[in-house]
CSV table of C-alpha atoms and ligand atoms in Angstrom, one decimal:
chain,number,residue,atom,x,y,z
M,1,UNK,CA,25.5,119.9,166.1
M,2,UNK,CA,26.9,122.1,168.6
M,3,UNK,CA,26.9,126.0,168.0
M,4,UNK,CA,30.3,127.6,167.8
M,5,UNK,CA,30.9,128.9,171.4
M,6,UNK,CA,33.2,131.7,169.6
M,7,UNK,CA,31.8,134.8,172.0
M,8,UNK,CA,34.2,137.9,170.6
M,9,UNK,CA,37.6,138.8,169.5
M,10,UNK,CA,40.4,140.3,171.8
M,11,UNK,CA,43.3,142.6,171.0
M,12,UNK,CA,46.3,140.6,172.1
M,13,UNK,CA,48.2,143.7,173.4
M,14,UNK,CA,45.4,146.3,175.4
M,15,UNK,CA,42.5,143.2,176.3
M,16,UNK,CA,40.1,145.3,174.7
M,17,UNK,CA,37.1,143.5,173.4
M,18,UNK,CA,35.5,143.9,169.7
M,19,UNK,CA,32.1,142.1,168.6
M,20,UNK,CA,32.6,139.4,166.2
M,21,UNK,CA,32.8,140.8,163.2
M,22,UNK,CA,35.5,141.2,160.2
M,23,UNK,CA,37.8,142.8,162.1
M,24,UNK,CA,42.0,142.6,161.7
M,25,UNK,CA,43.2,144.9,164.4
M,26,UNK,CA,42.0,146.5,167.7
M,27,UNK,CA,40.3,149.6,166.9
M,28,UNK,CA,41.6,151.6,170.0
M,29,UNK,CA,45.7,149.9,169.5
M,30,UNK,CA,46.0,148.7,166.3
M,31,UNK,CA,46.7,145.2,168.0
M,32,UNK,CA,46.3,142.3,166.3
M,33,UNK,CA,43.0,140.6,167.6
M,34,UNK,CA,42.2,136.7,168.5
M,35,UNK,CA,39.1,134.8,169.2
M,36,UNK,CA,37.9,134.0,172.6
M,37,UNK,CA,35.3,131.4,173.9
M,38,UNK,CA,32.9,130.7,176.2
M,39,UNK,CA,35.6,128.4,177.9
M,40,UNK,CA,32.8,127.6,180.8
M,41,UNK,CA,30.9,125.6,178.5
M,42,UNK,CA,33.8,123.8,177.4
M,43,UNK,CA,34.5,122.6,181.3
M,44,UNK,CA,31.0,121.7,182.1
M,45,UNK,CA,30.4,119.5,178.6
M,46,UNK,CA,33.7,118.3,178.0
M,47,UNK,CA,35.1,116.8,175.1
M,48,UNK,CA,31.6,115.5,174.0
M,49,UNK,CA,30.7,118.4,172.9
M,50,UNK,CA,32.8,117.3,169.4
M,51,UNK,CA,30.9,115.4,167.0
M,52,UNK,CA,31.3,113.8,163.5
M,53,UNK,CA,34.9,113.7,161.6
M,54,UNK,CA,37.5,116.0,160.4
M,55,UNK,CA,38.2,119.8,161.3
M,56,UNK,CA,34.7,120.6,161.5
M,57,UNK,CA,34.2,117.8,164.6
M,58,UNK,CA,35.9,121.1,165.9
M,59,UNK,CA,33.1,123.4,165.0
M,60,UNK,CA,32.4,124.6,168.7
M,61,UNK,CA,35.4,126.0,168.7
M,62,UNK,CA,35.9,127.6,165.7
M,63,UNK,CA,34.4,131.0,164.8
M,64,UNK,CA,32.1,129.9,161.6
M,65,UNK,CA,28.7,130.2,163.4
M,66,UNK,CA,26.6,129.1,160.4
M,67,UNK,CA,27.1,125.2,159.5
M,68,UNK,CA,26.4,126.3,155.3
M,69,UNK,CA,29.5,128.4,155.8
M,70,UNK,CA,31.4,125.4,156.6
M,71,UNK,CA,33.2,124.4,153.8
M,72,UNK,CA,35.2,121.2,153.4
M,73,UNK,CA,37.3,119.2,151.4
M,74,UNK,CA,38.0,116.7,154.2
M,75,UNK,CA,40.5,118.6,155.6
M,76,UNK,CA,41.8,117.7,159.7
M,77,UNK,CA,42.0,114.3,161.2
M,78,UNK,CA,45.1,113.6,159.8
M,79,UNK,CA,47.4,110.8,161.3
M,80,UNK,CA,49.3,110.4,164.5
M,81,UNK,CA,52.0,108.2,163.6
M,82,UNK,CA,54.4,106.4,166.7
M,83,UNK,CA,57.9,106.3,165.1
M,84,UNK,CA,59.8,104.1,167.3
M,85,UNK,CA,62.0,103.2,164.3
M,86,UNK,CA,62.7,107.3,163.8
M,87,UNK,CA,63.0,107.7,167.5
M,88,UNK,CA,65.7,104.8,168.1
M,89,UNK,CA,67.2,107.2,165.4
M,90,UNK,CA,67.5,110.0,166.9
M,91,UNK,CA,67.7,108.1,170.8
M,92,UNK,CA,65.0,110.0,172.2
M,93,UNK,CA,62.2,108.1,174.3
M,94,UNK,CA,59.2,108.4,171.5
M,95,UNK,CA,58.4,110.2,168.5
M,96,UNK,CA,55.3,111.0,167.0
M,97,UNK,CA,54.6,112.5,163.7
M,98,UNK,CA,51.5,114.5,162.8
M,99,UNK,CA,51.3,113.9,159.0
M,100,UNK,CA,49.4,117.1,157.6
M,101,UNK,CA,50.3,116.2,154.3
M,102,UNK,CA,47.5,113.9,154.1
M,103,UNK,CA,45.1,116.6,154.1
M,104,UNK,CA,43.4,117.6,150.3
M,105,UNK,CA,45.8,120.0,149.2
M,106,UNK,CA,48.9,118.6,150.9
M,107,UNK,CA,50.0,120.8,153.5
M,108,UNK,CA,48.4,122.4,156.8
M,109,UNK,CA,46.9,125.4,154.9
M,110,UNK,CA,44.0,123.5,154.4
M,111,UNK,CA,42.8,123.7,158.3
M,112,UNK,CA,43.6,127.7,158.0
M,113,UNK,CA,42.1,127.7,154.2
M,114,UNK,CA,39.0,125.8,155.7
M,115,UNK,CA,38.2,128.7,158.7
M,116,UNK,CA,39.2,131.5,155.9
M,117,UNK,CA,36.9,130.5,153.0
M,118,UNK,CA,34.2,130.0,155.5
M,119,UNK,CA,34.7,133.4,157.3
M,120,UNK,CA,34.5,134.8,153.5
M,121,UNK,CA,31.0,133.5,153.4
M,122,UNK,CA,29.8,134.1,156.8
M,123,UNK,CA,31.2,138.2,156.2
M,124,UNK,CA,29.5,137.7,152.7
M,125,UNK,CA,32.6,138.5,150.4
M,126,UNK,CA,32.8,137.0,146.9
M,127,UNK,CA,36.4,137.0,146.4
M,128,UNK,CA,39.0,136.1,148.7
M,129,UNK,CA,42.9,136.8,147.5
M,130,UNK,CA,46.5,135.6,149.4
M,131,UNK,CA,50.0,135.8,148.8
M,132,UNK,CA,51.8,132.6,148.7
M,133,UNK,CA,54.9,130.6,148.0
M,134,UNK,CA,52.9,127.6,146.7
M,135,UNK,CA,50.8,125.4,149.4
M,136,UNK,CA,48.3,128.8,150.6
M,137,UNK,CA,47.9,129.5,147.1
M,138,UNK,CA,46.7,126.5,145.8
M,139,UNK,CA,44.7,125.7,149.3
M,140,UNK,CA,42.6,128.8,149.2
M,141,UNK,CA,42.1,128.5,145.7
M,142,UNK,CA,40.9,125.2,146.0
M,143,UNK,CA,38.8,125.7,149.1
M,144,UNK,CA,37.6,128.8,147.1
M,145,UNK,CA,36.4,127.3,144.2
M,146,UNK,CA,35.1,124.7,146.1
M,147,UNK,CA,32.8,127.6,148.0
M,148,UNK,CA,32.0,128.9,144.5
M,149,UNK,CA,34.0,131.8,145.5
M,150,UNK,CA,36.4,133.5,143.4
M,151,UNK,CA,40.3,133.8,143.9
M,152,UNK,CA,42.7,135.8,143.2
M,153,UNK,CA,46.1,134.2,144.2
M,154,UNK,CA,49.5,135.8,144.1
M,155,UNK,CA,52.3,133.0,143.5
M,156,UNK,CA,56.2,132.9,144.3
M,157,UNK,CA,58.2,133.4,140.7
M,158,UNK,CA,59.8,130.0,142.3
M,159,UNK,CA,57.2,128.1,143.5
M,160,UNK,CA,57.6,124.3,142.2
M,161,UNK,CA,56.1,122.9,139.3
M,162,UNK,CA,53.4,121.0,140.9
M,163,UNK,CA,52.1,123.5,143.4
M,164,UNK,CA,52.2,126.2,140.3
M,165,UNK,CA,50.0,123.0,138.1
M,166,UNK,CA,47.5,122.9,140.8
M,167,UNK,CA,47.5,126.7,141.6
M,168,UNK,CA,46.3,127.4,137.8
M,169,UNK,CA,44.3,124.5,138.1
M,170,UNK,CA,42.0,125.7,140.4
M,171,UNK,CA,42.0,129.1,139.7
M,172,UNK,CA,41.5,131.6,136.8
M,173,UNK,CA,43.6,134.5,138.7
M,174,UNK,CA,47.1,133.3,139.3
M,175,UNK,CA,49.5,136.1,139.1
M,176,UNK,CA,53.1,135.2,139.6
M,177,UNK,CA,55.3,137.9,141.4
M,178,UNK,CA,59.3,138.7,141.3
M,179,UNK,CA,61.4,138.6,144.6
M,180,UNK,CA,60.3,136.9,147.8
M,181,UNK,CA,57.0,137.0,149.8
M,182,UNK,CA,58.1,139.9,152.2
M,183,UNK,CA,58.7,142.1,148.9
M,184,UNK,CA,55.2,141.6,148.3
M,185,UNK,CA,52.8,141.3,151.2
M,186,UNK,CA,53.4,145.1,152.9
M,187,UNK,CA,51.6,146.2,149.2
M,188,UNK,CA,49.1,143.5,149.7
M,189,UNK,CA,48.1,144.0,152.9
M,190,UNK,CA,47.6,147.7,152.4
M,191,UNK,CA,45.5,146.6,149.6
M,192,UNK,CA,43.4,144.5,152.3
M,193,UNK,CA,42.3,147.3,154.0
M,194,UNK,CA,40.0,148.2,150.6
M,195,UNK,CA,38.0,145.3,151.3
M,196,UNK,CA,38.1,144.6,147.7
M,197,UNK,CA,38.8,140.5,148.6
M,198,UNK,CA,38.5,139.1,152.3
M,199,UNK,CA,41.8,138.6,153.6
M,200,UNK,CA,43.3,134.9,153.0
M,201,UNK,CA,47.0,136.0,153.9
M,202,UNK,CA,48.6,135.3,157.6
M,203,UNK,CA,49.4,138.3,158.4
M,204,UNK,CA,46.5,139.3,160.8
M,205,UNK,CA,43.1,137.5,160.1
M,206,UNK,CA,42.4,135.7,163.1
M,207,UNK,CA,39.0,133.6,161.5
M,208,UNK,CA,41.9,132.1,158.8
M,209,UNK,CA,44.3,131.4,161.5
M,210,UNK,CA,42.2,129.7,163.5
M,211,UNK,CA,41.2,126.3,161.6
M,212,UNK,CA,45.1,125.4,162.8
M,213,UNK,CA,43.9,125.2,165.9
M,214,UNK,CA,42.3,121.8,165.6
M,215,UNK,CA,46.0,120.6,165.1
M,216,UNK,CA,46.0,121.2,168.9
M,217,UNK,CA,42.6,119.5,169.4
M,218,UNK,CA,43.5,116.6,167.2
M,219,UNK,CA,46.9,115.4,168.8
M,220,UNK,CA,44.9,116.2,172.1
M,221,UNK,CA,42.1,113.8,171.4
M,222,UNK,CA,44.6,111.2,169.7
M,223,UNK,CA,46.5,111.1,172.8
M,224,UNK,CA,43.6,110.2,174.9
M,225,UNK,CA,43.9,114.2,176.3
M,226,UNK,CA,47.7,113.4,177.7
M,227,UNK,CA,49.6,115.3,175.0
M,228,UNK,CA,52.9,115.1,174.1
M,229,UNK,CA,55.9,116.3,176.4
M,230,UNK,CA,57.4,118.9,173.3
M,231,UNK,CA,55.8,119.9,170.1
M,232,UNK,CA,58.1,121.0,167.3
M,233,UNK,CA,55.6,123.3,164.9
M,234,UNK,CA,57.2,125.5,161.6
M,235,UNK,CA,57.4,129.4,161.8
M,236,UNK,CA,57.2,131.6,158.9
M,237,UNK,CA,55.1,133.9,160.2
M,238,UNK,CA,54.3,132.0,163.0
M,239,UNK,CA,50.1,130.9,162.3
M,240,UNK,CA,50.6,127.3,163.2
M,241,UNK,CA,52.5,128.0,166.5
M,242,UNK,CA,50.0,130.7,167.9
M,243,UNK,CA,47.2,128.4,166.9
M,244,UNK,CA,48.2,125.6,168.3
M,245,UNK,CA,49.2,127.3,171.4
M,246,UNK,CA,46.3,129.2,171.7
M,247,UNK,CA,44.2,125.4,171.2
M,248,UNK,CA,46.3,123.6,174.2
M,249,UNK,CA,45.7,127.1,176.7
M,250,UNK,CA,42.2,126.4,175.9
M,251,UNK,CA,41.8,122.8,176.6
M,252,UNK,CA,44.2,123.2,179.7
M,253,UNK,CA,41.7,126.5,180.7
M,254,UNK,CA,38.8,124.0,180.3
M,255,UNK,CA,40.6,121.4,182.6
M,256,UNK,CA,40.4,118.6,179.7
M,257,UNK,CA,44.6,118.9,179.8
M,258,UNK,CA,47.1,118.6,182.1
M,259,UNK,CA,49.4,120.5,181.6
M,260,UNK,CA,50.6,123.0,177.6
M,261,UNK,CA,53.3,120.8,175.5
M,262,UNK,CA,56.4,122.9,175.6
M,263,UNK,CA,56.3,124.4,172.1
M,264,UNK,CA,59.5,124.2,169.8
M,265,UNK,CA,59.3,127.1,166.5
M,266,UNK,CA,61.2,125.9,163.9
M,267,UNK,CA,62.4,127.9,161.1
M,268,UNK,CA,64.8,127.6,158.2
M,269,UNK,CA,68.5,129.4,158.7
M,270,UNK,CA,68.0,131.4,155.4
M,271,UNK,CA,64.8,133.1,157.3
M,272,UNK,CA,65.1,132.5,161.2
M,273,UNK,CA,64.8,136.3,162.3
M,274,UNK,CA,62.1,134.6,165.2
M,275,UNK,CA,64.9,131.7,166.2
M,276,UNK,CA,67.9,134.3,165.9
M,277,UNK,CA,65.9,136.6,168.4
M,278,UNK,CA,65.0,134.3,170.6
M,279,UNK,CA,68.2,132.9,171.1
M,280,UNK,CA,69.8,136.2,171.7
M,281,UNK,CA,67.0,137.7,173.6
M,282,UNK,CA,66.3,140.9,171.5
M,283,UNK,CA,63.7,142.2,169.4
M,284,UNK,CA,62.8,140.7,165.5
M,285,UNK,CA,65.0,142.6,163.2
M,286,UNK,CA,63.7,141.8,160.0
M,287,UNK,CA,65.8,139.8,157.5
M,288,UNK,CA,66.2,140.3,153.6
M,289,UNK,CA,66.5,136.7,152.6
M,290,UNK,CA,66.8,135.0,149.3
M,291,UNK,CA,65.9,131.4,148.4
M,292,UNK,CA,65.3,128.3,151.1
M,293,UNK,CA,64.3,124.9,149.9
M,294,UNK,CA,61.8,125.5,152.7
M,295,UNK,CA,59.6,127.9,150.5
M,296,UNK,CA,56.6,128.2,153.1
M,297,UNK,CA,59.1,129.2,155.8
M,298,UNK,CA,60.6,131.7,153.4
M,299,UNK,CA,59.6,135.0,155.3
M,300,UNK,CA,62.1,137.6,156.7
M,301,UNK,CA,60.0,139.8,158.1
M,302,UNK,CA,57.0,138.5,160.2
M,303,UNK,CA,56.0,141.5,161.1
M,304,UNK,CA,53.2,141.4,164.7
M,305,UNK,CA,52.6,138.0,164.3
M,306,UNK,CA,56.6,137.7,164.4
M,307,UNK,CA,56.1,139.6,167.6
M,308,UNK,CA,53.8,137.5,169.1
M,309,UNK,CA,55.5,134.4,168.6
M,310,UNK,CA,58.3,135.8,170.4
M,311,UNK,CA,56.5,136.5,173.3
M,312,UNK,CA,54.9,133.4,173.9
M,313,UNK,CA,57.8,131.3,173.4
M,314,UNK,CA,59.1,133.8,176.8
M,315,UNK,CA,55.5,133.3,178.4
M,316,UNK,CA,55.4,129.6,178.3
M,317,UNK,CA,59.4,128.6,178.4
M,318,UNK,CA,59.4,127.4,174.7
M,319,UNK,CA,62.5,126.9,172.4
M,320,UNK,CA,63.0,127.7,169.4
M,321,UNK,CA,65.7,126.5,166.4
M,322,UNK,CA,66.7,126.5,162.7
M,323,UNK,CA,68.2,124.0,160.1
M,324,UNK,CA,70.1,124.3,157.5
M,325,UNK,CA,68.8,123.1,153.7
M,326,UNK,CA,71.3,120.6,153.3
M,327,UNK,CA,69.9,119.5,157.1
M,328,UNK,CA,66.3,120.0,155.9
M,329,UNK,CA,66.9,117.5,152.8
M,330,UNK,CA,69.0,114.9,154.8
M,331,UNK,CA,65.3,115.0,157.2
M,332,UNK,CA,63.6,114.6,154.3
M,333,UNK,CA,65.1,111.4,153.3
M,334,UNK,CA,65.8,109.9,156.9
M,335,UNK,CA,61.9,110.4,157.7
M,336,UNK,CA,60.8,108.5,154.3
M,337,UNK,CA,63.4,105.7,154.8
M,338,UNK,CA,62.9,105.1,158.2
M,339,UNK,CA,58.9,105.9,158.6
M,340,UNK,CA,57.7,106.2,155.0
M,341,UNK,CA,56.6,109.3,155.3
M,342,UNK,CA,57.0,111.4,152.0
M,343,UNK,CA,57.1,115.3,153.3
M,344,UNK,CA,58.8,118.2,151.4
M,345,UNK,CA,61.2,120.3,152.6
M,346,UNK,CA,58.9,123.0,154.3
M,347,UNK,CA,57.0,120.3,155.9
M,348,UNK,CA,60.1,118.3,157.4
M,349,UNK,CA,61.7,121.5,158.3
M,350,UNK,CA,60.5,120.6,162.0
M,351,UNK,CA,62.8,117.3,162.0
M,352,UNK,CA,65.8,118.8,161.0
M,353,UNK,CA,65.5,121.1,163.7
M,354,UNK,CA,64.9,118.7,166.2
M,355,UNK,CA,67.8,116.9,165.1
M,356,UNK,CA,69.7,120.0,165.5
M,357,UNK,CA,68.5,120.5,169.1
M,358,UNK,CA,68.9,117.0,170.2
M,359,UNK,CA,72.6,117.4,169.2
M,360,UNK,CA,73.2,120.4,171.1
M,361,UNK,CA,71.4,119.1,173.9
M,362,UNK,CA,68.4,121.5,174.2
M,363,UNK,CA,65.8,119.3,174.4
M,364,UNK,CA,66.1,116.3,176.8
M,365,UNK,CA,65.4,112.7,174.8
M,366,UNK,CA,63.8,110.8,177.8
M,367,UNK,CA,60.4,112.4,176.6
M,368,UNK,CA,57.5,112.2,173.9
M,369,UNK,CA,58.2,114.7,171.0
M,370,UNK,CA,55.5,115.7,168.1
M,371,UNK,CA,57.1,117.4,165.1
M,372,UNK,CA,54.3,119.3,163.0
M,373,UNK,CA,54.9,117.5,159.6
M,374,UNK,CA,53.2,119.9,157.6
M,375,UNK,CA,53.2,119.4,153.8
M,376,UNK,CA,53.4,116.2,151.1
M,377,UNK,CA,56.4,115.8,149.7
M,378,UNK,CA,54.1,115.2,146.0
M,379,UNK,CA,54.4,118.7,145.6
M,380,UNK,CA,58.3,119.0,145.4
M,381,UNK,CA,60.1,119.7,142.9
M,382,UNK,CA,63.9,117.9,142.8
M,383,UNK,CA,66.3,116.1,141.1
M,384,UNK,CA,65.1,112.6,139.8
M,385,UNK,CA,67.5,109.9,140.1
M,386,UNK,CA,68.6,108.2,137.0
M,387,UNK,CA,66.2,107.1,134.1
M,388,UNK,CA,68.8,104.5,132.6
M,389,UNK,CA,66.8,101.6,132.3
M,390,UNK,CA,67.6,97.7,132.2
M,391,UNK,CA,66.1,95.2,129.9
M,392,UNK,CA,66.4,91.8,131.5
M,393,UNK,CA,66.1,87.9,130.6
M,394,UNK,CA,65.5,85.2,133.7
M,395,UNK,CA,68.5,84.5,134.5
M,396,UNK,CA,69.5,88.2,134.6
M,397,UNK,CA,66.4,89.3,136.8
M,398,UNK,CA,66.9,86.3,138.9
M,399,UNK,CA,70.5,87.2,140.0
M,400,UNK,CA,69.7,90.8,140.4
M,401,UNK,CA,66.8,90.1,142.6
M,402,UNK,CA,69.1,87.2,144.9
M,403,UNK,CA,72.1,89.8,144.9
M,404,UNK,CA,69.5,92.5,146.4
M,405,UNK,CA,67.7,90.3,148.5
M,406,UNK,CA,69.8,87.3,149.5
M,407,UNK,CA,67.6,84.1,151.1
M,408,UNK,CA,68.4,83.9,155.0
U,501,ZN,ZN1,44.3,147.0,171.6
């Protein structure tokens, strides 16, 4: 197994260089930091250098140096599905879905949860703590206990039923909090800063952000290393997007890629303050918001991360778009009718705002276009349709089941 080819991190706004080491900011800026590689190696082994299955195939490019520290639930190689019946939908030239709800938890988190749990071991913490809406808190908790590490996880008052059931499932410390996620997190990260618990939250870790990177790698390697023409990832606070970015300027550095996708954020109205600066070409001003049926996206203020989405989607000619709920449901239910692929509203927040772009014609159809599908739709809580039930005879059944599906 190949040795991660992590070399340091890098503050994002001075270029200064820090050893690797539990570090959330630039020591001389107070920038946020990322991880750079030794991208040489990269070029001369190629893609080869990936072994095995799953996120860790991805080890060499991830910063946990120590394979013990890699901890796994089978988390990463998720699907690549071809719609064609979802893209003569929505007349565009090809659609793929990457389905990350088929990862152990149910949503994304578990690639970020995966990098985060092992950085905890690799810095030797023995408790690791996030704030969450529902799908970070139950994936770090999960990936926690599955490290034998403790958690201490910080749950939206309105989270759903089944991510709260799996949330106290897997961990002894679930606190639930009042108001919304940004009401929270300032406290929290402050809090960070004791080194009480390692760091779990998105706000500036750059080991936890990382492990969404191999979304890039993945789709990359599924699409024999020709990616797709647009990639429409989710923004709350914008992890996904700068990881996946920061995977496809990696592979493209290395020469393995042609050219970066054109990356789409998409955000829900009710917390767009990203989308709404981008399309008006200003700074973030932060949002109060109340609910969205897209809970992960549910973040007003995204604070430097915020910052740094903006300014890639400049550097690199990006889009970016929101939806609506009632557009976010109406995706939810066109992508399991016509694919049969079960995502809740935070995961299928991507489609309905590639819908919404198509109509306005931002994004040109005649091309291949990934939306980021990022959580089950298992872990939703809605209305259930009618329990009325029928008793039948024969003759009964038999009518019902010719009036539904009539012979040809
Ligand atoms: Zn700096």
């Amino acid at each position: 197994m190949t040795d991660s080819l992590a070399r340091r991190l890098t503050c994002i706004d001075c270029g200064a260089a820090h050893p690797l080491a539990y570090l959330l900011q630039c020591e001389r800026c107070h920038g946020l930091l990322e991880l750079t590689y030794d991208l040489d190696r990269l070029r001369r082994d190629g893609p080869a250098i990936f072994t095995g299955t799953g996120l860790w195939r991805y080890a060499p490019v991830l910063p946990i140096a120590d394979p013990a520290h890699r901890v796994t639930l089978g988390e990463g190689g998720t699907p690549l599905l071809d719609c064609p019946r979802l893209a003569r939908d929505l007349g565009v030239r090809r659609v793929l879905v990457k389905f990350d709800g088929s990862n152990p938890t149910g949503t994304v988190k578990d690639r970020s949860s995966a990098t985060a749990v092992g950085a905890a071991l690799q810095f030797g913490y023995r408790a690791t703590s996030v704030v969450s809406s529902g799908n970070a808190g139950s994936s770090i908790a999960a990936y926690a206990a599955r490290a034998g590490l403790r958690s201490l996880i910080f749950a939206y008052e309105r989270a759903s039923a089944p991510k709260l059931l799996h949330m106290a499932a897997t961990t002894a410390d679930l606190i639930i909090y009042k108001g919304v996620y940004d009401d929270l997190i300032t406290l929290w990260d402050r809090l960070v800063e004791e080194k009480l618990f390692f760091d779990c939250g998105a706000s500036r870790n750059a080991y936890k952000q990382e492990g969404k990177k191999t979304l890039a790698y993945e789709i990359a390697e599924q699409t024999a290393w020709v990616p797709p023409d647009v990639i429409v990832a989710p923004v709350a606070v914008g992890e996904t997007f700068i990881a996946m970015l920061r995977g496809f300027r990696e592979m493209r550095e290395a020469g393995w890629i042609p050219r970066v996708p054109r990356m789409v954020a998409a955000q829900a109205t009710r917390a767009n303050a990203i989308a709404r600066a981008f399309r008006e070409g200003t700074a973030i001003t932060p949002l109060k918001i109340g609910y969205t049926v897209a809970e992960g996206l549910a973040a007003g203020n995204p604070g430097k991360k915020g910052d740094w989405v903006l300014r890639l989607l400049r550097e690199e000619k990006g889009l970016a778009g929101d939806a609506e709920d009632e557009e976010i449901l109406d995706a939810q239910r066109r992508l399991a009718r016509t694919e049969g692929v079960w995502a809740g509203p935070t995961g299928v927040a991507t489609l309905a705002v590639l819908i919404r772009l198509l109509a306005r014609r931002q994004l040109e159809p005649a091309q291949t276009i990934c939306v980021i599908i990022s959580e089950t739709g298992l872990k939703t809580e809605a209305e259930v349709p009618s329990r009325v039930g029928a008793a039948f005879d024969y003759d009964s059944l038999r009518r019902l089941v010719t009036e539904r599906l009539p012979a040809k």
